[in-house]
Short mmCIF file of C-alpha atoms in Angstrom, two decimals:
data_model
loop_
_atom_site.label_atom_id
_atom_site.label_comp_id
_atom_site.label_asym_id
_atom_site.label_seq_id
_atom_site.Cartn_x
_atom_site.Cartn_y
_atom_site.Cartn_z
CA MET Q 1 -27.52 17.97 -189.66
CA PHE Q 2 -25.89 20.76 -187.83
CA ALA Q 3 -21.86 21.81 -188.37
CA SER Q 4 -19.36 19.70 -186.42
CA THR Q 5 -19.19 22.69 -183.86
CA ALA Q 6 -21.42 24.01 -182.29
CA HIS Q 7 -23.03 27.83 -181.65
CA GLU Q 8 -21.50 29.17 -178.48
CA ILE Q 9 -24.06 31.97 -177.45
CA GLY Q 10 -21.92 33.71 -174.73
CA ILE Q 11 -23.52 36.02 -171.61
CA VAL Q 12 -21.49 38.80 -170.42
CA GLN Q 13 -21.89 38.46 -166.28
CA TYR Q 14 -20.60 42.36 -165.88
CA PRO Q 15 -21.25 43.92 -161.69
CA GLY Q 16 -24.94 44.27 -161.16
CA ALA Q 17 -26.42 42.31 -164.17
CA GLN Q 18 -29.34 40.42 -163.81
CA VAL Q 19 -28.95 36.75 -162.82
CA ALA Q 20 -32.65 36.04 -163.94
CA CYS Q 21 -32.05 36.99 -167.11
CA ILE Q 22 -28.89 35.11 -167.95
CA LEU Q 23 -30.14 32.03 -166.25
CA GLY Q 24 -33.39 32.05 -168.24
CA LEU Q 25 -31.56 32.56 -171.21
CA THR Q 26 -29.37 29.75 -170.15
CA ASP Q 27 -31.86 27.51 -169.84
CA LEU Q 28 -33.71 28.95 -173.24
CA PHE Q 29 -31.25 28.32 -175.31
CA GLY Q 30 -30.92 24.45 -173.84
CA VAL Q 31 -34.44 24.24 -173.81
CA ALA Q 32 -33.74 24.17 -177.84
CA SER Q 33 -30.37 22.39 -178.09
CA THR Q 34 -32.49 19.24 -176.68
CA ILE Q 35 -35.43 19.64 -178.52
CA ALA Q 36 -33.31 19.69 -181.97
CA LEU Q 37 -30.45 16.31 -180.41
CA ASP Q 38 -34.41 15.10 -180.43
CA GLN Q 39 -35.07 15.94 -183.66
CA ARG Q 40 -32.76 15.63 -185.53
CA ARG Q 41 -30.93 12.52 -183.29
CA SER Q 42 -27.48 15.13 -183.91
CA GLY Q 43 -25.05 13.36 -181.25
CA GLN Q 44 -23.46 16.82 -180.37
CA SER Q 45 -25.60 20.07 -178.88
CA PRO Q 46 -26.31 23.11 -181.21
CA LEU Q 47 -26.21 25.68 -179.27
CA ARG Q 48 -23.50 25.75 -176.60
CA VAL Q 49 -23.73 29.14 -173.83
CA THR Q 50 -20.88 30.80 -171.47
CA HIS Q 51 -20.78 32.71 -168.97
CA TRP Q 52 -18.19 35.49 -169.03
CA GLN Q 53 -16.92 37.67 -166.00
CA PRO Q 54 -13.84 39.64 -165.09
CA LEU Q 55 -11.79 38.57 -161.96
CA HIS Q 56 -10.37 41.94 -161.17
CA SER Q 57 -11.63 44.76 -161.42
CA GLY Q 58 -10.12 46.70 -165.45
CA ASP Q 59 -9.54 42.98 -166.27
CA ALA Q 60 -9.18 43.29 -170.02
CA ASN Q 61 -9.29 39.59 -170.25
CA LEU Q 62 -12.65 38.25 -168.90
CA SER Q 63 -12.97 34.51 -167.51
CA CYS Q 64 -15.14 31.98 -168.37
CA ALA Q 65 -16.90 30.80 -165.36
CA TYR Q 66 -19.92 29.12 -166.37
CA ASP Q 67 -19.85 26.84 -170.07
CA SER Q 68 -23.11 24.54 -171.18
CA ALA Q 69 -20.24 22.32 -173.38
CA PRO Q 70 -16.68 22.17 -172.16
CA ARG Q 71 -14.28 21.44 -175.15
CA GLY Q 72 -11.85 22.76 -176.24
CA ASN Q 73 -10.93 26.98 -175.79
CA PRO Q 74 -14.02 28.81 -175.20
CA LYS Q 75 -15.24 31.24 -178.40
CA PRO Q 76 -18.19 32.96 -178.36
CA ARG Q 77 -20.22 34.03 -181.74
CA THR Q 78 -22.78 35.99 -180.44
CA LEU Q 79 -22.08 37.72 -177.22
CA ILE Q 80 -24.62 39.28 -175.03
CA ILE Q 81 -25.19 41.58 -172.63
CA PRO Q 82 -27.96 41.12 -169.96
CA PRO Q 83 -29.87 44.24 -168.32
CA THR Q 84 -29.36 45.30 -165.18
CA LEU Q 85 -31.66 44.13 -162.09
CA VAL Q 86 -32.91 47.11 -160.55
CA ASN Q 87 -30.16 51.15 -161.27
CA LEU Q 88 -28.40 51.68 -165.21
CA PRO Q 89 -25.29 50.26 -165.03
CA ASP Q 90 -22.57 52.14 -163.74
CA PRO Q 91 -20.76 54.00 -166.18
CA ASP Q 92 -17.36 53.06 -164.03
CA VAL Q 93 -18.45 49.89 -164.94
CA PRO Q 94 -14.93 47.96 -165.47
CA ALA Q 95 -13.34 49.29 -168.33
CA GLY Q 96 -11.69 45.79 -168.98
CA VAL Q 97 -14.81 44.96 -169.71
CA VAL Q 98 -15.79 47.28 -172.25
CA SER Q 99 -12.89 46.60 -173.91
CA TRP Q 100 -12.65 42.69 -173.99
CA ILE Q 101 -16.59 43.21 -175.73
CA ARG Q 102 -14.99 45.23 -178.41
CA ASN Q 103 -11.91 42.83 -179.10
CA ARG Q 104 -15.00 40.21 -178.92
CA HIS Q 105 -16.46 41.91 -182.03
CA ALA Q 106 -13.59 42.18 -183.99
CA ALA Q 107 -12.77 38.51 -183.30
CA GLY Q 108 -16.25 38.04 -185.94
CA ALA Q 109 -18.55 38.26 -182.33
CA THR Q 110 -22.62 39.32 -183.10
CA LEU Q 111 -22.87 41.97 -180.46
CA VAL Q 112 -26.49 41.60 -178.63
CA SER Q 113 -27.68 44.13 -176.02
CA LEU Q 114 -30.98 43.45 -173.82
CA CYS Q 115 -32.62 46.72 -172.15
CA SER Q 116 -30.12 48.70 -169.88
CA GLY Q 117 -27.64 46.35 -171.35
CA ALA Q 118 -27.40 49.01 -174.31
CA PHE Q 119 -25.46 51.33 -172.31
CA ILE Q 120 -22.35 48.92 -172.12
CA LEU Q 121 -22.83 48.34 -175.53
CA ALA Q 122 -23.12 52.11 -176.32
CA GLN Q 123 -19.32 52.83 -174.23
CA THR Q 124 -17.86 50.66 -176.99
CA GLY Q 125 -18.67 52.83 -179.51
CA LEU Q 126 -19.07 50.70 -181.56
CA VAL Q 127 -23.02 51.73 -181.91
CA ASP Q 128 -22.14 55.07 -182.44
CA GLY Q 129 -24.29 57.00 -185.78
CA LYS Q 130 -26.71 53.72 -184.98
CA SER Q 131 -30.50 52.79 -183.77
CA VAL Q 132 -30.59 51.60 -180.37
CA ALA Q 133 -33.30 49.62 -178.87
CA THR Q 134 -34.04 49.42 -175.14
CA HIS Q 135 -36.62 50.05 -172.48
CA GLN Q 136 -38.64 53.69 -172.45
CA ILE Q 137 -37.37 53.61 -168.61
CA CYS Q 138 -34.16 54.27 -169.72
CA ALA Q 139 -34.01 56.14 -173.13
CA GLU Q 140 -33.70 59.18 -172.12
CA ALA Q 141 -30.76 58.67 -169.41
CA LEU Q 142 -29.06 56.58 -172.11
CA ALA Q 143 -29.77 58.81 -174.97
CA LYS Q 144 -28.23 61.94 -172.81
CA ARG Q 145 -25.49 59.64 -171.87
CA PHE Q 146 -24.35 58.67 -175.26
CA PRO Q 147 -26.26 61.79 -177.67
CA GLN Q 148 -23.98 60.22 -180.87
CA ILE Q 149 -26.19 57.22 -180.91
CA VAL Q 150 -30.18 57.05 -182.04
CA VAL Q 151 -32.76 55.28 -179.20
CA ASP Q 152 -35.89 54.30 -180.90
CA VAL Q 153 -37.98 52.57 -177.92
CA ASN Q 154 -40.62 52.59 -180.97
CA ARG Q 155 -39.29 48.90 -181.97
CA ARG Q 156 -38.74 46.05 -179.79
CA ILE Q 157 -35.20 44.30 -181.90
CA ILE Q 158 -32.96 46.15 -184.21
CA ASP Q 159 -30.59 44.14 -186.18
CA HIS Q 160 -27.29 45.18 -187.54
CA GLY Q 161 -26.75 42.29 -188.63
CA ASP Q 162 -23.32 42.06 -186.41
CA ILE Q 163 -25.47 43.80 -183.62
CA VAL Q 164 -28.59 43.62 -182.34
CA THR Q 165 -30.38 45.04 -179.80
CA ALA Q 166 -34.12 44.46 -178.15
CA GLY Q 167 -36.56 46.59 -175.48
CA GLY Q 168 -39.15 45.97 -174.03
CA PHE Q 169 -41.18 43.87 -171.14
CA LEU Q 170 -40.18 40.29 -172.10
CA ALA Q 171 -37.20 41.77 -173.78
CA TRP Q 172 -35.12 38.14 -173.17
CA VAL Q 173 -37.56 35.62 -174.10
CA ASP Q 174 -37.83 37.96 -178.04
CA LEU Q 175 -34.76 37.71 -177.45
CA GLY Q 176 -33.28 34.34 -177.19
CA LEU Q 177 -36.35 32.65 -179.86
CA PHE Q 178 -35.10 35.98 -182.47
CA LEU Q 179 -31.60 33.96 -181.82
CA VAL Q 180 -32.75 30.27 -181.61
CA ASP Q 181 -34.44 31.33 -185.17
CA ARG Q 182 -31.09 33.01 -186.53
CA ILE Q 183 -29.16 30.29 -185.46
CA LEU Q 184 -31.50 26.82 -185.60
CA GLY Q 185 -33.53 28.30 -188.34
CA PRO Q 186 -37.58 29.13 -187.60
CA ALA Q 187 -38.61 25.53 -186.66
CA MET Q 188 -36.14 25.24 -184.09
CA ARG Q 189 -38.19 28.75 -183.11
CA ALA Q 190 -41.66 27.89 -183.36
CA ALA Q 191 -41.10 24.62 -181.25
CA THR Q 192 -38.64 26.15 -178.52
CA ALA Q 193 -41.76 29.07 -178.40
CA ARG Q 194 -44.43 26.60 -177.84
CA PHE Q 195 -42.27 24.58 -175.19
CA VAL Q 196 -41.28 27.53 -172.84
CA LEU Q 197 -44.91 29.48 -173.44
CA SER Q 198 -47.02 26.34 -173.46
CA ASP Q 199 -49.18 25.23 -170.76
CA PRO Q 200 -48.49 22.10 -169.01
CA ALA Q 201 -49.88 19.00 -169.82
CA ALA Q 202 -52.73 17.63 -168.44
CA GLY Q 203 -51.43 15.71 -164.69
CA GLU Q 204 -48.36 18.15 -164.39
CA VAL Q 205 -48.45 19.82 -161.47
CA ARG Q 206 -49.62 23.46 -162.11
CA CYS Q 207 -45.97 24.85 -160.50
CA PHE Q 208 -45.40 24.28 -164.67
CA THR Q 209 -47.39 26.98 -165.48
CA GLY Q 210 -45.87 29.85 -166.90
CA PHE Q 211 -47.02 33.66 -167.22
CA ALA Q 212 -47.18 34.93 -170.80
CA PRO Q 213 -48.56 37.98 -170.83
CA PRO Q 214 -50.03 38.79 -174.14
CA ALA Q 215 -48.04 41.07 -176.34
CA THR Q 216 -49.12 41.15 -180.08
CA HIS Q 217 -52.40 42.84 -179.66
CA GLY Q 218 -51.31 45.34 -181.35
CA ASP Q 219 -53.29 47.33 -179.17
CA ARG Q 220 -50.22 50.34 -178.17
CA ALA Q 221 -52.50 51.51 -175.20
CA VAL Q 222 -52.91 48.23 -173.62
CA LEU Q 223 -49.11 47.38 -174.02
CA LYS Q 224 -48.10 50.56 -172.20
CA ALA Q 225 -50.68 49.93 -169.49
CA GLN Q 226 -49.41 46.12 -169.28
CA GLU Q 227 -45.82 47.77 -169.07
CA TRP Q 228 -46.53 49.84 -166.56
CA VAL Q 229 -47.16 47.20 -164.35
CA HIS Q 230 -44.65 45.14 -165.33
CA MET Q 231 -42.26 47.94 -163.92
CA ARG Q 232 -43.60 47.57 -160.73
CA ASP Q 233 -44.42 44.10 -161.03
CA GLY Q 234 -47.83 44.57 -161.02
CA ARG Q 235 -47.54 45.82 -156.81
CA GLY Q 236 -49.54 49.48 -155.18
CA VAL Q 237 -51.42 49.77 -159.30
CA SER Q 238 -54.91 51.25 -158.76
CA LEU Q 239 -57.12 51.53 -162.44
CA ALA Q 240 -56.76 54.80 -162.52
CA ALA Q 241 -53.00 54.91 -162.61
CA MET Q 242 -53.39 52.38 -165.29
CA ALA Q 243 -55.81 54.60 -167.44
CA ILE Q 244 -53.28 56.82 -167.01
CA ALA Q 245 -50.47 55.06 -168.27
CA ALA Q 246 -52.48 54.01 -171.26
CA GLY Q 247 -53.87 57.27 -172.16
CA LEU Q 248 -57.35 55.90 -171.43
CA GLU Q 249 -60.50 56.50 -169.67
CA ARG Q 250 -60.95 54.21 -166.92
CA ARG Q 251 -63.82 52.71 -168.83
CA THR Q 252 -62.35 52.14 -171.72
CA LEU Q 253 -59.82 50.45 -170.92
CA LEU Q 254 -60.99 47.64 -168.72
CA ARG Q 255 -63.25 46.90 -172.42
CA ARG Q 256 -59.64 47.39 -173.93
CA PHE Q 257 -57.52 45.32 -171.40
CA ALA Q 258 -59.83 42.66 -171.34
CA SER Q 259 -60.22 42.54 -175.33
CA ALA Q 260 -56.39 42.77 -175.64
CA THR Q 261 -55.18 40.20 -173.22
CA GLY Q 262 -58.50 38.20 -172.24
CA MET Q 263 -58.20 39.02 -168.66
CA THR Q 264 -58.59 42.54 -166.18
CA PRO Q 265 -56.15 44.23 -165.07
CA ILE Q 266 -56.84 43.30 -161.52
CA LYS Q 267 -55.75 39.42 -162.38
CA TYR Q 268 -53.33 40.71 -164.65
CA CYS Q 269 -51.91 42.54 -161.44
CA ARG Q 270 -52.45 39.54 -159.51
CA ASP Q 271 -50.18 37.19 -161.63
CA VAL Q 272 -47.33 39.36 -162.42
CA ARG Q 273 -47.11 39.60 -158.77
CA ILE Q 274 -47.40 35.77 -158.75
CA ALA Q 275 -44.61 35.70 -161.38
CA ARG Q 276 -42.18 38.05 -159.47
CA ALA Q 277 -42.32 35.65 -156.38
CA ARG Q 278 -42.14 32.69 -157.89
CA GLU Q 279 -38.99 34.25 -159.47
CA LEU Q 280 -37.37 35.07 -156.07
CA LEU Q 281 -38.34 32.03 -155.01
CA GLU Q 282 -36.77 30.02 -157.70
CA GLY Q 283 -33.41 32.60 -157.50
CA GLY Q 284 -31.68 32.91 -154.46
CA ASN Q 285 -32.15 33.31 -150.82
CA THR Q 286 -35.01 36.51 -150.52
CA SER Q 287 -36.63 34.87 -147.67
CA GLN Q 288 -40.90 34.71 -147.66
CA LYS Q 289 -40.89 37.97 -145.65
CA GLN Q 290 -38.85 39.76 -147.74
CA ILE Q 291 -40.67 38.89 -151.19
CA ALA Q 292 -44.16 39.38 -149.05
CA GLN Q 293 -42.86 43.25 -148.38
CA SER Q 294 -42.00 43.33 -151.63
CA LEU Q 295 -44.69 42.96 -153.32
CA GLY Q 296 -47.15 44.58 -151.38
CA TYR Q 297 -48.52 41.71 -149.17
CA LYS Q 298 -49.25 42.76 -145.55
CA ASP Q 299 -47.87 39.65 -144.04
CA VAL Q 300 -46.27 36.04 -144.74
CA ALA Q 301 -49.31 34.29 -143.73
CA SER Q 302 -51.46 36.86 -146.91
CA PHE Q 303 -48.64 35.99 -148.94
CA ALA Q 304 -48.80 31.85 -148.79
CA ARG Q 305 -51.94 31.66 -149.27
CA VAL Q 306 -52.52 33.93 -152.33
CA PHE Q 307 -49.82 32.20 -153.84
CA ARG Q 308 -50.86 28.08 -153.28
CA LYS Q 309 -54.14 29.57 -154.41
CA ALA Q 310 -52.52 30.48 -157.70
CA VAL Q 311 -49.38 28.25 -158.29
CA GLY Q 312 -51.15 25.17 -156.05
CA SER Q 313 -47.96 25.16 -153.73
CA ALA Q 314 -46.30 26.96 -150.56
CA PRO Q 315 -43.65 29.30 -151.35
CA GLY Q 316 -41.86 26.73 -149.21
CA ALA Q 317 -42.34 23.71 -150.99
CA TYR Q 318 -41.87 25.49 -154.36
CA ARG Q 319 -38.57 26.55 -153.17
CA LYS Q 320 -37.37 23.18 -152.41
CA ARG Q 321 -38.00 21.52 -155.66
CA PHE Q 322 -37.40 24.11 -157.64
CA CYS Q 323 -34.04 26.92 -156.33
CA ARG Q 324 -31.31 26.85 -158.34
CA ASN Q 325 -29.05 27.52 -155.12
CA GLY Q 326 -25.77 25.45 -156.66
CA ILE Q 327 -26.78 23.81 -159.23
CA SER Q 328 -26.04 24.96 -162.74
CA PRO Q 329 -28.37 25.99 -165.19
CA ALA Q 330 -27.15 22.27 -167.45
CA ASP Q 331 -27.92 20.47 -164.47
CA PHE Q 332 -30.79 21.91 -163.60
CA ALA Q 333 -32.13 21.41 -166.61
CA ALA Q 334 -31.24 17.75 -167.22
CA LYS Q 335 -32.83 17.19 -164.40
CA ASP Q 336 -36.13 17.46 -165.41
CA GLY Q 337 -35.93 16.99 -168.90
CA SER Q 338 -37.35 13.48 -168.47
CA ARG Q 339 -41.25 15.47 -168.58
CA GLN Q 340 -40.83 17.28 -171.35
CA LYS Q 341 -41.87 20.38 -169.84
CA LYS Q 342 -39.73 22.42 -167.99
CA HIS Q 343 -40.78 25.68 -166.42
CA VAL Q 344 -38.74 28.81 -167.23
CA LEU Q 345 -37.93 31.91 -165.01
CA GLU Q 346 -40.25 35.24 -165.86
CA ALA Q 347 -37.43 36.88 -165.19
CA GLY Q 348 -38.82 38.82 -168.12
CA LEU Q 349 -41.35 40.17 -166.96
CA HIS Q 350 -39.10 42.36 -165.20
CA THR Q 351 -36.69 42.67 -167.46
CA GLY Q 352 -36.47 45.78 -169.69
#
């Protein structure tokens, strides 16, 4: 049986933080809590998720902007610093954010950074002399800005006990499951992973089909090609360019890529683009024209045709069903909870 108080996981919404990652992690922890409640018949959610943001620039006290289980004063025991969406965190990110994170750590919170979130973690001075994981795309800039830390792109997650750092594509999914394991145990991690990454049950709409990129095959060259594709959202990618990124001949890449992932590079790139399109449709007000252009489709009609074939629903209908505008992550998850199957953002395909 769980302890009388839920383990609170706070997520820092600093300026420029990737919203899709924040929502995706919130959903993942919500799924884990629901499964744990069902299996252990506990009356209280074992995980409480809060979002924290500064009210004013330089404010040393961040306010709680979202609470999945409001009761008493929220005090995160685990605090996640998410990545940015495109650019690296501003060197002048409000000083109050950095000092607040440092104070939370002093009060006993475990700090966790994802990809470029390591820049803000490094600003606290708490990882001086320590190894830090991040995405290879920002490793050089991180090492240059903070020469007192050791940047390591070869490990996806580095655990120092009170400080955890993660990098690599799908980092937020990996990290979320890692924390579920640490807080709720390996059985809950396995159950959550099956729920989040499995195919939909027979009879459910294809919109629930998730794209979970094979990442445990052990072929490092293919992983390099995969990451290269993800950093570009699958657009403007050629076999020749993928081969260069992987350091392989084209024929060798074709053979090894199919063996490692179970699909051709062309299909893989198409699936990444569709996953990114779904994220944009789910996450906000980006028009279909903007989505089509950003992902390299020649026009909206072409995008809609490909999307409908892949997902089984027109982009407009998909957005109407799954768009989160004005809906809290908890309410959104609750709406679909009766199905015992809900989609999870494929944002991790784009996060480092």
